[in-house]
PDB file of C-alpha atoms in Angstrom:
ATOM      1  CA  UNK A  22     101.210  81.086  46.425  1.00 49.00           C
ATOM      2  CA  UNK A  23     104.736  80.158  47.025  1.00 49.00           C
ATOM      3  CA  UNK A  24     105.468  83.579  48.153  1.00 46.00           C
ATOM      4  CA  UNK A  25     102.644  83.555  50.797  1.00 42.00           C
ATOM      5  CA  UNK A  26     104.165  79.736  51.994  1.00 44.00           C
ATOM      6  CA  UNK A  27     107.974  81.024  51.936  1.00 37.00           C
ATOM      7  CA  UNK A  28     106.490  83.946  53.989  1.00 39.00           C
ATOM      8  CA  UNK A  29     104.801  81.724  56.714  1.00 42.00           C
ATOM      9  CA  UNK A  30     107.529  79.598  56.622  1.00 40.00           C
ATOM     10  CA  UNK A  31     110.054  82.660  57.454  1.00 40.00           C
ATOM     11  CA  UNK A  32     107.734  84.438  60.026  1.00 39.00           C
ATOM     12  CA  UNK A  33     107.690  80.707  62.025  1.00 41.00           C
ATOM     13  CA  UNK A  34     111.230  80.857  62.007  1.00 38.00           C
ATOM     14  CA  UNK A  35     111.425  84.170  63.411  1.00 39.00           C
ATOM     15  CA  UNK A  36     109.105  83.738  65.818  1.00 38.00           C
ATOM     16  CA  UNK A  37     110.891  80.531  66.653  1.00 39.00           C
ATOM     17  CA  UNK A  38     114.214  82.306  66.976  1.00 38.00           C
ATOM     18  CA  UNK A  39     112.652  84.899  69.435  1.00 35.00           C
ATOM     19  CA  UNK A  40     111.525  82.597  71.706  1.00 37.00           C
ATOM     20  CA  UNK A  41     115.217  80.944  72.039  1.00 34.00           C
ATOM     21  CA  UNK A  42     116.835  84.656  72.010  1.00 38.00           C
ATOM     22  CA  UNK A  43     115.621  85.031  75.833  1.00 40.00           C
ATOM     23  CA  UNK A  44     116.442  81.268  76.327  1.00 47.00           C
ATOM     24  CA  UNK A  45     112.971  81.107  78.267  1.00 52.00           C
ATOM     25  CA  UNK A  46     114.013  83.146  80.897  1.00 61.00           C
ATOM     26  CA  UNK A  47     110.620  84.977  81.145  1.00 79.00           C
ATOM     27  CA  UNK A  48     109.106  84.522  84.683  1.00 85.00           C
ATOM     28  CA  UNK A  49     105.157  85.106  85.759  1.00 86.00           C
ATOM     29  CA  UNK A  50     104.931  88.550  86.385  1.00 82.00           C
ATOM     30  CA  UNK A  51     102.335  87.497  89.282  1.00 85.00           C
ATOM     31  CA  UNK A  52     104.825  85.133  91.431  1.00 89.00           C
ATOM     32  CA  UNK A  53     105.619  86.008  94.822  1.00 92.00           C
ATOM     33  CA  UNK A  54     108.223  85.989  97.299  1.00 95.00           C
ATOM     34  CA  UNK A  55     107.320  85.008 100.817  1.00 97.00           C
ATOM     35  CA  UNK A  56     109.246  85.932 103.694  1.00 97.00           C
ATOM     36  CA  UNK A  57     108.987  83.359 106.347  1.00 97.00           C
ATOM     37  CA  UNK A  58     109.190  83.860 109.755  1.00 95.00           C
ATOM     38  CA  UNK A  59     111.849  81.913 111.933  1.00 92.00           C
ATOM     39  CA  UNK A  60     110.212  79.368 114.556  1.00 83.00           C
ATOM     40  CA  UNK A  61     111.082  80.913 117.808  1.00 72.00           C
ATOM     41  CA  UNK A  62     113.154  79.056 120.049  1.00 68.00           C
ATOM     42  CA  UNK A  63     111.413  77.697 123.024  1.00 60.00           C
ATOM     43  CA  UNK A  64     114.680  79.413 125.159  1.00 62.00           C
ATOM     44  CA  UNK A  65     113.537  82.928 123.925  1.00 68.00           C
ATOM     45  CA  UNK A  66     113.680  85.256 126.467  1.00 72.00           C
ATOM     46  CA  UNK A  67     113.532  88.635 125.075  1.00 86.00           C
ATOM     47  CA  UNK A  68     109.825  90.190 125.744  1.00 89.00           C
ATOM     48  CA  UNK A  69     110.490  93.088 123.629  1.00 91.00           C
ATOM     49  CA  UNK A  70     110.532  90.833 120.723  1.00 93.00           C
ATOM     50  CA  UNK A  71     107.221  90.413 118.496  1.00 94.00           C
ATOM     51  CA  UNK A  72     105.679  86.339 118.030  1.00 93.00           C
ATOM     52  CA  UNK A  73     106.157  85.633 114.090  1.00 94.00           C
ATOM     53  CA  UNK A  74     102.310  86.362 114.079  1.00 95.00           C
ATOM     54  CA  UNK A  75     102.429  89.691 115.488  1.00 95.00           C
ATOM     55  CA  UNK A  76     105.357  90.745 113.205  1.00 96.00           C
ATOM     56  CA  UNK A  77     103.263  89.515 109.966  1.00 97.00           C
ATOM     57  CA  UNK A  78     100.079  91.777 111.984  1.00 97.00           C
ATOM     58  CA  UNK A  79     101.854  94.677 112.345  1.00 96.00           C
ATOM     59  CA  UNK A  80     104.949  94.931 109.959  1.00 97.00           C
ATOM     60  CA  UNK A  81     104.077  98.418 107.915  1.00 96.00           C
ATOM     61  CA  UNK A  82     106.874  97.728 105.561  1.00 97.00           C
ATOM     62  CA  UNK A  83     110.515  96.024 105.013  1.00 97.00           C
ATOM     63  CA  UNK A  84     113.638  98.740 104.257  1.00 96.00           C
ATOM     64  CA  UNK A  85     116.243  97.931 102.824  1.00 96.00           C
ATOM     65  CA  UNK A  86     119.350  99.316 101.400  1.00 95.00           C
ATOM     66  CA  UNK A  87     119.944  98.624  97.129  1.00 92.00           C
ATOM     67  CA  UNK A  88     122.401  99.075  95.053  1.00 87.00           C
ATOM     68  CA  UNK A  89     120.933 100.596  92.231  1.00 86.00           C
ATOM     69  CA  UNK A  90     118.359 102.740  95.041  1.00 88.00           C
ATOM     70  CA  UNK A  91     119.913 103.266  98.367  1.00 92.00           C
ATOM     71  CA  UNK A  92     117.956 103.281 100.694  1.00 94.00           C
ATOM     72  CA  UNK A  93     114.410 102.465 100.281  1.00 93.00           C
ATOM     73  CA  UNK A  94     111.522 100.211 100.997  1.00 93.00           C
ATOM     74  CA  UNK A  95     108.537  98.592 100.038  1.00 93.00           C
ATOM     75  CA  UNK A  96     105.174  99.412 102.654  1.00 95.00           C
ATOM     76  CA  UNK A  97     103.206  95.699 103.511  1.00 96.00           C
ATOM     77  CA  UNK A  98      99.532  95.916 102.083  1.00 95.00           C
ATOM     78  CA  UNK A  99      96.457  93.717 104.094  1.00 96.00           C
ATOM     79  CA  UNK A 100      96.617  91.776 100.648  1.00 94.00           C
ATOM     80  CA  UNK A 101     100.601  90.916 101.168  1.00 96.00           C
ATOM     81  CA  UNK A 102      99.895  89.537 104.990  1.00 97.00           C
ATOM     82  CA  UNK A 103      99.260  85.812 104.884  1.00 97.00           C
ATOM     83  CA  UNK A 104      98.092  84.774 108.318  1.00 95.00           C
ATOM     84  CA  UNK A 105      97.271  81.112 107.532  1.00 95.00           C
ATOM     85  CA  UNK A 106     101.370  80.500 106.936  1.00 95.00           C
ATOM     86  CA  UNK A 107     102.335  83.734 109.177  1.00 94.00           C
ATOM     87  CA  UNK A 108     104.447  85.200 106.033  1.00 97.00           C
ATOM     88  CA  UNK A 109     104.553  88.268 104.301  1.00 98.00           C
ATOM     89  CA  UNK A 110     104.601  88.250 100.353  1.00 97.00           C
ATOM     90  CA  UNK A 111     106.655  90.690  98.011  1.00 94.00           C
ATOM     91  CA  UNK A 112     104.444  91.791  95.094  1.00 90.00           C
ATOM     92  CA  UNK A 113     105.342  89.773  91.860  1.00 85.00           C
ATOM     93  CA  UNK A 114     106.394  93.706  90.813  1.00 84.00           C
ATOM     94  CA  UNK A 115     109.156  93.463  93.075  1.00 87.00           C
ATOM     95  CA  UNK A 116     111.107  90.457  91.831  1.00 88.00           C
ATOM     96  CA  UNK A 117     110.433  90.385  88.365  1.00 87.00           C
ATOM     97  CA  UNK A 118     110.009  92.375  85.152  1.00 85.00           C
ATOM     98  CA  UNK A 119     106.199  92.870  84.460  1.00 77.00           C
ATOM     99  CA  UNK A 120     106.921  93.388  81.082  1.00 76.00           C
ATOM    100  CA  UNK A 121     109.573  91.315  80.210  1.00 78.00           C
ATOM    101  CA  UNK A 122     109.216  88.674  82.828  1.00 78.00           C
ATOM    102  CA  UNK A 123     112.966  88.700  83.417  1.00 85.00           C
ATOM    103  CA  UNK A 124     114.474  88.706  86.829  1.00 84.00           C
ATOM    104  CA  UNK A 125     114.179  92.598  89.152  1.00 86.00           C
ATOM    105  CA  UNK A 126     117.734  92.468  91.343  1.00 85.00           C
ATOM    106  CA  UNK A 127     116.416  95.883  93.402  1.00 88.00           C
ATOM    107  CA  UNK A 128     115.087  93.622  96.213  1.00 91.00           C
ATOM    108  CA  UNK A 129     116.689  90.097  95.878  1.00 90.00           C
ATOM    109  CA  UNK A 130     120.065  91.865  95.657  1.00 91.00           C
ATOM    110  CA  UNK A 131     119.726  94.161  98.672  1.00 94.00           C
ATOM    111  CA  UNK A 132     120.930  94.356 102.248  1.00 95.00           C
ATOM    112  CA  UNK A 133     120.705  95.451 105.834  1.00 96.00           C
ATOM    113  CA  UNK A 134     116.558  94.401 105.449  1.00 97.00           C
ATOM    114  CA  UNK A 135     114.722  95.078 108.540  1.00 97.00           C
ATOM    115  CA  UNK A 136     110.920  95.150 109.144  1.00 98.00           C
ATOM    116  CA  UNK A 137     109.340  98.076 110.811  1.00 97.00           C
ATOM    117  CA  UNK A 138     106.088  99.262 112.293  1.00 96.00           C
ATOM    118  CA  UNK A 139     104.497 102.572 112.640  1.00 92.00           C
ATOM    119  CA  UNK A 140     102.634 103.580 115.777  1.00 87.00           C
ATOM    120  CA  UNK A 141     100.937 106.810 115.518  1.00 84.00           C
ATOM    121  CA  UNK A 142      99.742 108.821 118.311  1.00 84.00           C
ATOM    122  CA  UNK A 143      96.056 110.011 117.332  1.00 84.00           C
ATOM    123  CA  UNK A 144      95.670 113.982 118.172  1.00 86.00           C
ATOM    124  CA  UNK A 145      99.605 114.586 118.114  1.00 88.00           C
ATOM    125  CA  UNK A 146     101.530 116.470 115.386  1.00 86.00           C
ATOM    126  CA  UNK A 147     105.779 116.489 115.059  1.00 85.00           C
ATOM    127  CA  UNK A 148     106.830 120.351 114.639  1.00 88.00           C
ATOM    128  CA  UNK A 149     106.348 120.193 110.887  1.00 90.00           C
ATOM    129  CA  UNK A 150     102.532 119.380 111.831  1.00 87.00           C
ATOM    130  CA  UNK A 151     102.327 115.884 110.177  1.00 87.00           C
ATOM    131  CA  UNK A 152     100.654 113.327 112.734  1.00 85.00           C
ATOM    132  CA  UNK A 153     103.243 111.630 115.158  1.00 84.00           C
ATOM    133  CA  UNK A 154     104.480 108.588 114.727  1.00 82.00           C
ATOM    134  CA  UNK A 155     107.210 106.202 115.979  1.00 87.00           C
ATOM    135  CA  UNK A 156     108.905 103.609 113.720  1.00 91.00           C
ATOM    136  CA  UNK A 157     110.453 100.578 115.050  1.00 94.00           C
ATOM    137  CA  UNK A 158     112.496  97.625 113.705  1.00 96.00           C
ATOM    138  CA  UNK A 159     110.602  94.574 114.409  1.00 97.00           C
ATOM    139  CA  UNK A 160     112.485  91.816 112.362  1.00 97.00           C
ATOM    140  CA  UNK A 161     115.293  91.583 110.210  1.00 97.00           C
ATOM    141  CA  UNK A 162     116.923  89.082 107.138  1.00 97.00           C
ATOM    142  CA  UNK A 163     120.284  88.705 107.999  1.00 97.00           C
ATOM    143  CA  UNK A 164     122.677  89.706 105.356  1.00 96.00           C
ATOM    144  CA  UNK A 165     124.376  86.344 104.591  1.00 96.00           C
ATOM    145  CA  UNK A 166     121.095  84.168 104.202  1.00 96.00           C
ATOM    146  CA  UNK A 167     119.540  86.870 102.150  1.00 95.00           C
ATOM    147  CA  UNK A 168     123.417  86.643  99.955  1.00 95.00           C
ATOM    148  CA  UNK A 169     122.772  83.175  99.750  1.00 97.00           C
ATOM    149  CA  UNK A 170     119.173  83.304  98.785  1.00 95.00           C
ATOM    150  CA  UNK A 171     119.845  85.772  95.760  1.00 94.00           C
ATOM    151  CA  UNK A 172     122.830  83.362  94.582  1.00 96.00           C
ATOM    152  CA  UNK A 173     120.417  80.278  94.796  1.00 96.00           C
ATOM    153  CA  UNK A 174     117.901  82.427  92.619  1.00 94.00           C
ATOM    154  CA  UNK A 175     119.842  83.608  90.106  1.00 93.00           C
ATOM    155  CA  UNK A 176     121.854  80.467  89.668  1.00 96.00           C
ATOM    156  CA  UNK A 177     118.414  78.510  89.127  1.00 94.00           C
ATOM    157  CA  UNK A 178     117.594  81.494  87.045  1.00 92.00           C
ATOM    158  CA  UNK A 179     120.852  81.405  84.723  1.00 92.00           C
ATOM    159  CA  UNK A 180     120.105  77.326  84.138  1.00 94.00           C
ATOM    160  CA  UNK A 181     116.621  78.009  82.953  1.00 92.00           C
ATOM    161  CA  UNK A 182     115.350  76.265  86.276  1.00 93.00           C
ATOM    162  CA  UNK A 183     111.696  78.079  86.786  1.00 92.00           C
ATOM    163  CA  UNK A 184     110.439  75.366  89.137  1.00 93.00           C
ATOM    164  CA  UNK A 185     114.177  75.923  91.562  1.00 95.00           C
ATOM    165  CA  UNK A 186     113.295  79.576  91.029  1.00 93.00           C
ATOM    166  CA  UNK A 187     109.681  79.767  92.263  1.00 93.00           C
ATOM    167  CA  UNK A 188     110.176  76.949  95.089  1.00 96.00           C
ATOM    168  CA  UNK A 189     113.184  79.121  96.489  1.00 96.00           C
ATOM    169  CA  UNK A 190     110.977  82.347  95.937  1.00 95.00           C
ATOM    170  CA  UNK A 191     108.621  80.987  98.909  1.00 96.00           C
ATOM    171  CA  UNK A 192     111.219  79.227 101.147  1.00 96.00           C
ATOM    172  CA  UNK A 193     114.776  80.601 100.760  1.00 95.00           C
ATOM    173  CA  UNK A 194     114.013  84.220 102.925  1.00 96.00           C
ATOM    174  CA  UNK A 195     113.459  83.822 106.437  1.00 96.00           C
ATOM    175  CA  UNK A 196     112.982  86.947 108.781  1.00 97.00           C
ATOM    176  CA  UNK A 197     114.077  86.754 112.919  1.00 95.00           C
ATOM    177  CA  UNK A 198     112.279  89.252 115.764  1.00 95.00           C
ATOM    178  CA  UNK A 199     114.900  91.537 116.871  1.00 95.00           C
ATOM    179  CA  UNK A 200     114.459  95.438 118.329  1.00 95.00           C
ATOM    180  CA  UNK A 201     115.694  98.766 116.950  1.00 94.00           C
ATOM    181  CA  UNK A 202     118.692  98.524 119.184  1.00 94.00           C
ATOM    182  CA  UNK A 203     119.436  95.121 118.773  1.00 95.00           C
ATOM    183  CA  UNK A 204     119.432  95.955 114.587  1.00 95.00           C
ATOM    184  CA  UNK A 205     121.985  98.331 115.734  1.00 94.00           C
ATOM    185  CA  UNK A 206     124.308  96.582 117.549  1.00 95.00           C
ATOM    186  CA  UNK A 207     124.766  93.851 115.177  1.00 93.00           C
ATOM    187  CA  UNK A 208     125.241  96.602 112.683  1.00 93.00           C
ATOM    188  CA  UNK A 209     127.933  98.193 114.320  1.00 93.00           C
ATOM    189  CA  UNK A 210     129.545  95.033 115.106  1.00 91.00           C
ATOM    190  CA  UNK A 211     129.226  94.059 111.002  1.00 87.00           C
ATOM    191  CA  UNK A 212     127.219  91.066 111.598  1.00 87.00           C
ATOM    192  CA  UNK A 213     123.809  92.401 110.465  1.00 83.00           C
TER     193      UNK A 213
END
């Protein structure tokens, strides 16, 4: 009898131990990241630019370059476009662990993130024979809010700070209309 009570007693402390090994840095597997679309300013005057609404309607997926990846990119599904708010959501998959609930730098820890869409041209092949199709940039994250957004997260993250973590996750990434060869220019110039 004592042997069964000193073995409860141990297997309580190990289980207690485990739980303080990760410091209770596990995260729900099914939070999301929202991107959030930047009012537009009532001076815009670029037409080629899409509303926030029409970017959430048509954004086919966000590319971006990471470190551990290159380049690379997530597609949008209808499931990840929320209308009501006008904001796309990053799977749960794509910012943390499923198994381990620990934090997923690929995406948080990226750059140069732009939105596309695809526009394909029913009837009409390329020269390889797939169907045609044109991909534009529709919206971007600019580099230093998206910098500043990963440090927020993971210093939340470090202090054990879930609620910091999953209020950040839906308001810290903000994406701005821009075309192809505006992405471009600020590119070249470094400023992306």
């Amino acid at each position: 009898m004592k042997k069964v009570i000193l073995l409860g007693i141990i297997t309580m402390l190990l289980l207690a131990c485990s739980k303080n090994d990760d410091k209770g840095r596990t995260l729900d597997p099914n939070a999301k990241l929202a991107l959030n679309g930047a009012p537009t300013p009532k001076a815009e005057t670029n037409p080629e630019h899409l509303s926030v609404r029409e970017i959430v309607e048509q954004a086919a997926a966000i590319n971006f370059i990471s470190d551990q990846y290159g380049e690379t990119g997530r597609g949008f599904a209808d499931a990840q476009r929320d209308l009501e708010n006008n904001r796309l959501l990053m799977y749960g998959s794509d910012i943390i662990e499923p198994h381990e609930g620990m934090m997923n730098l690929t995406f948080i820890g990226a750059h140069d993130n732009v939105i596309i869409r695809q526009t394909y041209f029913p009837g009409q092949t390329d020269p390889v024979g797939r169907p045609l199709r044109v991909i534009d940039t529709i919206a971007y994250l600019p580099n230093a809010e998206f910098r500043a957004a990963h440090d927020a997260v993971v210093k939340a993250y470090n202090a054990g700070n879930f609620e910091e973590v999953y209020r950040l996750f839906q308001q810290a990434y903000t994406f701005y209309p821009i075309t192809g060869a505006e992405w471009r220019a600020l590119k070249a110039l470094g400023k992306q």
